[in-house]
PDB file of C-alpha atoms in Angstrom:
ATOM      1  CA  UNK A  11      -3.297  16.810 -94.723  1.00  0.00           C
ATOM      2  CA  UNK A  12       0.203  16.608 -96.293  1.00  0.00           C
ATOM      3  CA  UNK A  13       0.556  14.901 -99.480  1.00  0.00           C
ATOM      4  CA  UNK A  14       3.477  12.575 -97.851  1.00  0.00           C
ATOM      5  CA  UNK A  15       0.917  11.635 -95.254  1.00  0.00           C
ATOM      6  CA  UNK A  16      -1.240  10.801 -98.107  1.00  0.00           C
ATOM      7  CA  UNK A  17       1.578   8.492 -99.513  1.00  0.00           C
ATOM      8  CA  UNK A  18       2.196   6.838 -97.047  1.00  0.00           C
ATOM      9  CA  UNK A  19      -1.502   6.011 -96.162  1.00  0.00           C
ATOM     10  CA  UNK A  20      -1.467   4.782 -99.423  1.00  0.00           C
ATOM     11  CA  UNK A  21       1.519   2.480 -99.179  1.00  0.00           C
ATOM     12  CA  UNK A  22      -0.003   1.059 -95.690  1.00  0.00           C
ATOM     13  CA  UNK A  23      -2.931   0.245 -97.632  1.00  0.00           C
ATOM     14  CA  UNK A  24      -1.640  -1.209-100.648  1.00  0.00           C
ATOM     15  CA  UNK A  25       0.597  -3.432 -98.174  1.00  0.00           C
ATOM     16  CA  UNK A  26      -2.425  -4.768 -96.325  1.00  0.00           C
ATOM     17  CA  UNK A  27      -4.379  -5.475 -99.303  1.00  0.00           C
ATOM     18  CA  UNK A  28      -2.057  -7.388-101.206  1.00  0.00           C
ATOM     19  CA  UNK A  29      -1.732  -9.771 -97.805  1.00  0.00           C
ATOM     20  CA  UNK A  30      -5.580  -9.903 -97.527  1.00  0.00           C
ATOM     21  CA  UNK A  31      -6.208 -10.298-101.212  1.00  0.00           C
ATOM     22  CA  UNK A  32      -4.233 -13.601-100.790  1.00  0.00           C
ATOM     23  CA  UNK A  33      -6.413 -15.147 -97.990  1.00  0.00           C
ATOM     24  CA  UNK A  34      -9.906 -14.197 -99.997  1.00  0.00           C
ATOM     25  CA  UNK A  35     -12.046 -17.780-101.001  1.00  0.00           C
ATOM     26  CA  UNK A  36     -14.120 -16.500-103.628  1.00  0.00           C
ATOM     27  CA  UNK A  37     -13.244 -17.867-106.444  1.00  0.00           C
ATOM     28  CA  UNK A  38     -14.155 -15.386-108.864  1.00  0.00           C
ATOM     29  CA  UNK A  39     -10.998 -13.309-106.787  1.00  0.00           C
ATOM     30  CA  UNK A  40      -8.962 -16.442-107.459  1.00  0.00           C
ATOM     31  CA  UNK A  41      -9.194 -16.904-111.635  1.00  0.00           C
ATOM     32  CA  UNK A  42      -6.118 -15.811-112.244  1.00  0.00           C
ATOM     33  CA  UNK A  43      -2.929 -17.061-111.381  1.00  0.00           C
ATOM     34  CA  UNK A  44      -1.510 -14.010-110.007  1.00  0.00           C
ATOM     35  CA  UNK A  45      -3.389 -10.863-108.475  1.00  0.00           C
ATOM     36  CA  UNK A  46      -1.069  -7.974-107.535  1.00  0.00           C
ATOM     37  CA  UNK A  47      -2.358  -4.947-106.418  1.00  0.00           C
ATOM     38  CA  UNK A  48      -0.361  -2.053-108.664  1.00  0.00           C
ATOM     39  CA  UNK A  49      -1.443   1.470-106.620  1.00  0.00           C
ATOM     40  CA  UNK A  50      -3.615   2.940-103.847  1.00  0.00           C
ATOM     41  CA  UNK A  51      -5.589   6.255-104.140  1.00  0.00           C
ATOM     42  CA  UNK A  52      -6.882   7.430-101.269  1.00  0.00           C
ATOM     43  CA  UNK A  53      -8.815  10.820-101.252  1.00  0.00           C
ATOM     44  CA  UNK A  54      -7.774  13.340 -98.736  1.00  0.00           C
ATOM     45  CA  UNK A  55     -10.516  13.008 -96.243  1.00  0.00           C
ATOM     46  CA  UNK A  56      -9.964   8.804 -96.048  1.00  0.00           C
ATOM     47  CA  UNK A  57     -13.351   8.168 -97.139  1.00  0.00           C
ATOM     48  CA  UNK A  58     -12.520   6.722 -99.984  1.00  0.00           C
ATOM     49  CA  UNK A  59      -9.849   4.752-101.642  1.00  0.00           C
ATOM     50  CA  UNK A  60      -9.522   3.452-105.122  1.00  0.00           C
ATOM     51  CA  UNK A  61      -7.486   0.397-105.574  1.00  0.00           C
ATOM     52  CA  UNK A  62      -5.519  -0.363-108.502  1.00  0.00           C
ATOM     53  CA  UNK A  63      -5.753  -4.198-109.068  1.00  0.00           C
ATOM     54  CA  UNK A  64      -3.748  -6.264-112.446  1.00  0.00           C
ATOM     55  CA  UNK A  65      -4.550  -9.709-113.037  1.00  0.00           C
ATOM     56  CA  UNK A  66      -2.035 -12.128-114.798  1.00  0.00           C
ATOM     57  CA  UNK A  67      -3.246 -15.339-116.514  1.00  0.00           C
ATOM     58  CA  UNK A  68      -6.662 -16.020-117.942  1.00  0.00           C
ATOM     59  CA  UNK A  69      -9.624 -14.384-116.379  1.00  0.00           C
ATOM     60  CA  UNK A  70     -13.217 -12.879-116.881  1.00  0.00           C
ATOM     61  CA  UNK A  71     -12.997  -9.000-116.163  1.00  0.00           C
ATOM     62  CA  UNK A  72     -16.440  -8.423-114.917  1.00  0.00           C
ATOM     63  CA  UNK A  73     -16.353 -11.701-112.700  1.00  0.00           C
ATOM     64  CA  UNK A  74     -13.257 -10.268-111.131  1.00  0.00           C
ATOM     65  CA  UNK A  75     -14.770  -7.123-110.651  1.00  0.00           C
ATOM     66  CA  UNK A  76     -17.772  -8.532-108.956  1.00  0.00           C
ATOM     67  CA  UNK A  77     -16.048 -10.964-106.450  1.00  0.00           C
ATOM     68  CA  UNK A  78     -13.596  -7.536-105.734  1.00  0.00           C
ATOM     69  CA  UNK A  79     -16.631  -5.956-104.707  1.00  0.00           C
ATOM     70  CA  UNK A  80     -18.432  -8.670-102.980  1.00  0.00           C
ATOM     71  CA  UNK A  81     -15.315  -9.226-100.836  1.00  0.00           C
ATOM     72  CA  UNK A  82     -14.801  -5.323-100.037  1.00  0.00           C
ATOM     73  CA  UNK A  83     -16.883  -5.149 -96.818  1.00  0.00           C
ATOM     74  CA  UNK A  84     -14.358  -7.473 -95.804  1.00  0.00           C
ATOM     75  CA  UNK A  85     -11.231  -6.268 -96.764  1.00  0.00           C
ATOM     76  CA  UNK A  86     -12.314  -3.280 -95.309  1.00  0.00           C
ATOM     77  CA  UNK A  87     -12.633  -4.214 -91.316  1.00  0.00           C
ATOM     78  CA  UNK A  88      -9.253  -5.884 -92.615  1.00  0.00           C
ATOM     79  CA  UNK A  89      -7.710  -2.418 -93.444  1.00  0.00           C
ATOM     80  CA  UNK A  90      -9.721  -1.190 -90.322  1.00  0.00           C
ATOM     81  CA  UNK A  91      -7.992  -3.658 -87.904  1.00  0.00           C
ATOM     82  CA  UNK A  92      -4.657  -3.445 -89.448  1.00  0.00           C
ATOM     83  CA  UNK A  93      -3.933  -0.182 -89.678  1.00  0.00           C
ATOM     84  CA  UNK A  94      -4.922   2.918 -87.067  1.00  0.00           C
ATOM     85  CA  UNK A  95      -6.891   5.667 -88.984  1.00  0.00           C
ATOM     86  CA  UNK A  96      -9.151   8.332 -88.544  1.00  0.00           C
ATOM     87  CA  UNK A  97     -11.570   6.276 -90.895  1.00  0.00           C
ATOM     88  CA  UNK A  98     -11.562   3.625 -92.651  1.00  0.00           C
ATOM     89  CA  UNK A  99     -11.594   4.572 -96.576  1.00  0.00           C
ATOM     90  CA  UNK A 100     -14.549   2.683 -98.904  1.00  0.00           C
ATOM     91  CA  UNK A 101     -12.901   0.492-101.212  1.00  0.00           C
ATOM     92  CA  UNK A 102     -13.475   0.477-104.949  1.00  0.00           C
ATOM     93  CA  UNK A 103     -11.485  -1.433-107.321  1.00  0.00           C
ATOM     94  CA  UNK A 104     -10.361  -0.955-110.906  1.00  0.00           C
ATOM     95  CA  UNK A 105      -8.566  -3.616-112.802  1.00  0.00           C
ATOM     96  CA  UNK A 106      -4.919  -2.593-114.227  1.00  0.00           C
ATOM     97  CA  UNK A 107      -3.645  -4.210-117.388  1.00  0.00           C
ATOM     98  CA  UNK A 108      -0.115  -2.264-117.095  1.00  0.00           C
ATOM     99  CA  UNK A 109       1.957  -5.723-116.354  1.00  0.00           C
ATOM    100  CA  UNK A 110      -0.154  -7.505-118.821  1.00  0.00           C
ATOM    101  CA  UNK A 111       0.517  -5.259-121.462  1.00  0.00           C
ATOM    102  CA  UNK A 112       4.343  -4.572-119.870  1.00  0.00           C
ATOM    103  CA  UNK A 113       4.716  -8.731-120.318  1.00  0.00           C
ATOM    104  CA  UNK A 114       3.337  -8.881-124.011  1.00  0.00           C
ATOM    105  CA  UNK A 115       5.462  -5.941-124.868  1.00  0.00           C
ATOM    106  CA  UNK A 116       7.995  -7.537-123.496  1.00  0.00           C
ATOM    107  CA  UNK A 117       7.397 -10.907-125.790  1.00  0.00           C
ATOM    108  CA  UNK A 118       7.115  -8.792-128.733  1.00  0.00           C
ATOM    109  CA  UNK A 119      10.852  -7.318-128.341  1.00  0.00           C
ATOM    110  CA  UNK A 120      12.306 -11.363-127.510  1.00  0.00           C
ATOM    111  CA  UNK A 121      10.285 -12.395-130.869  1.00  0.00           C
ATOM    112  CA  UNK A 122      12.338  -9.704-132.964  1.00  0.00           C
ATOM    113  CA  UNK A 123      15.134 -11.111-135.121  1.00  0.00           C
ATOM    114  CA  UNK A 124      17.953  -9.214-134.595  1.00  0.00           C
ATOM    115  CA  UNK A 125      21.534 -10.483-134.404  1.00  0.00           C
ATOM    116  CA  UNK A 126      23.127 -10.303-130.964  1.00  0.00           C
ATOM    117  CA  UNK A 127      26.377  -7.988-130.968  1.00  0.00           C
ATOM    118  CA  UNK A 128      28.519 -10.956-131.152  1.00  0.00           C
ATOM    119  CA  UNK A 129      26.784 -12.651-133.979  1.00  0.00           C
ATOM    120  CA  UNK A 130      27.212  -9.460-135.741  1.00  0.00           C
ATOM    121  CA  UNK A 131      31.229  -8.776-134.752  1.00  0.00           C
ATOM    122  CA  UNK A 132      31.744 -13.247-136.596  1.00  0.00           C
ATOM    123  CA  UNK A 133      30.866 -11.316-139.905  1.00  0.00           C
TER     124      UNK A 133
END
């Protein structure tokens, strides 16, 4: 299958997901204040896909992880009815701290001290 195909499986899926994600009860799923999904990888075949999930806010990894999988079956006939594919992939989810750690790097730079250009140029 062509890698582009593969991409844009992947996009499909990531789309879906993050509207599903929204409508899941389970409250472990619903800890934090934001869940995003960040990436899709789906193997070649489309038996399985790994989703890329990153959690804002306070929240309790492995209680996460637990109500992603107990809500996969789910998701899954979601993905299945949404989208026309050969098969529909198994789901597995890992959690992404990339906006987390984007955010706090991002705090560290605004709590630096350093003059603005025009504070500097009044000297």
């Amino acid at each position: 299958m062509a890698n582009h195909h593969i991409d844009r499986i992947n996009d499909d899926i990531r789309r879906v997901l993050a509207e599903k994600l929204r409508e899941v009860k389970d409250p472990r799923v619903q800890q934090g204040s934001m869940l995003t999904v960040t990436h899709t990888d789906t193997t070649n075949d489309l038996r399985y896909c790994k989703v890329y999930v990153s959690v804002l806010g306070d929240y309790d990894a492995r209680e996460m992880k637990r109500g992603l999988k107990s809500v996969s079956g789910w998701l899954r006939r979601e993905l299945g009815s949404s989208l026309d594919l050969r098969y529909t992939p198994e789901l597995t989810f890992e959690l992404d701290n990339s906006i987390a750690h984007g955010a706090y790097i991002n705090q560290l730079i605004n709590d630096l001290d350093i003059p603005h250009e025009d504070e500097h140029e009044s000297e």
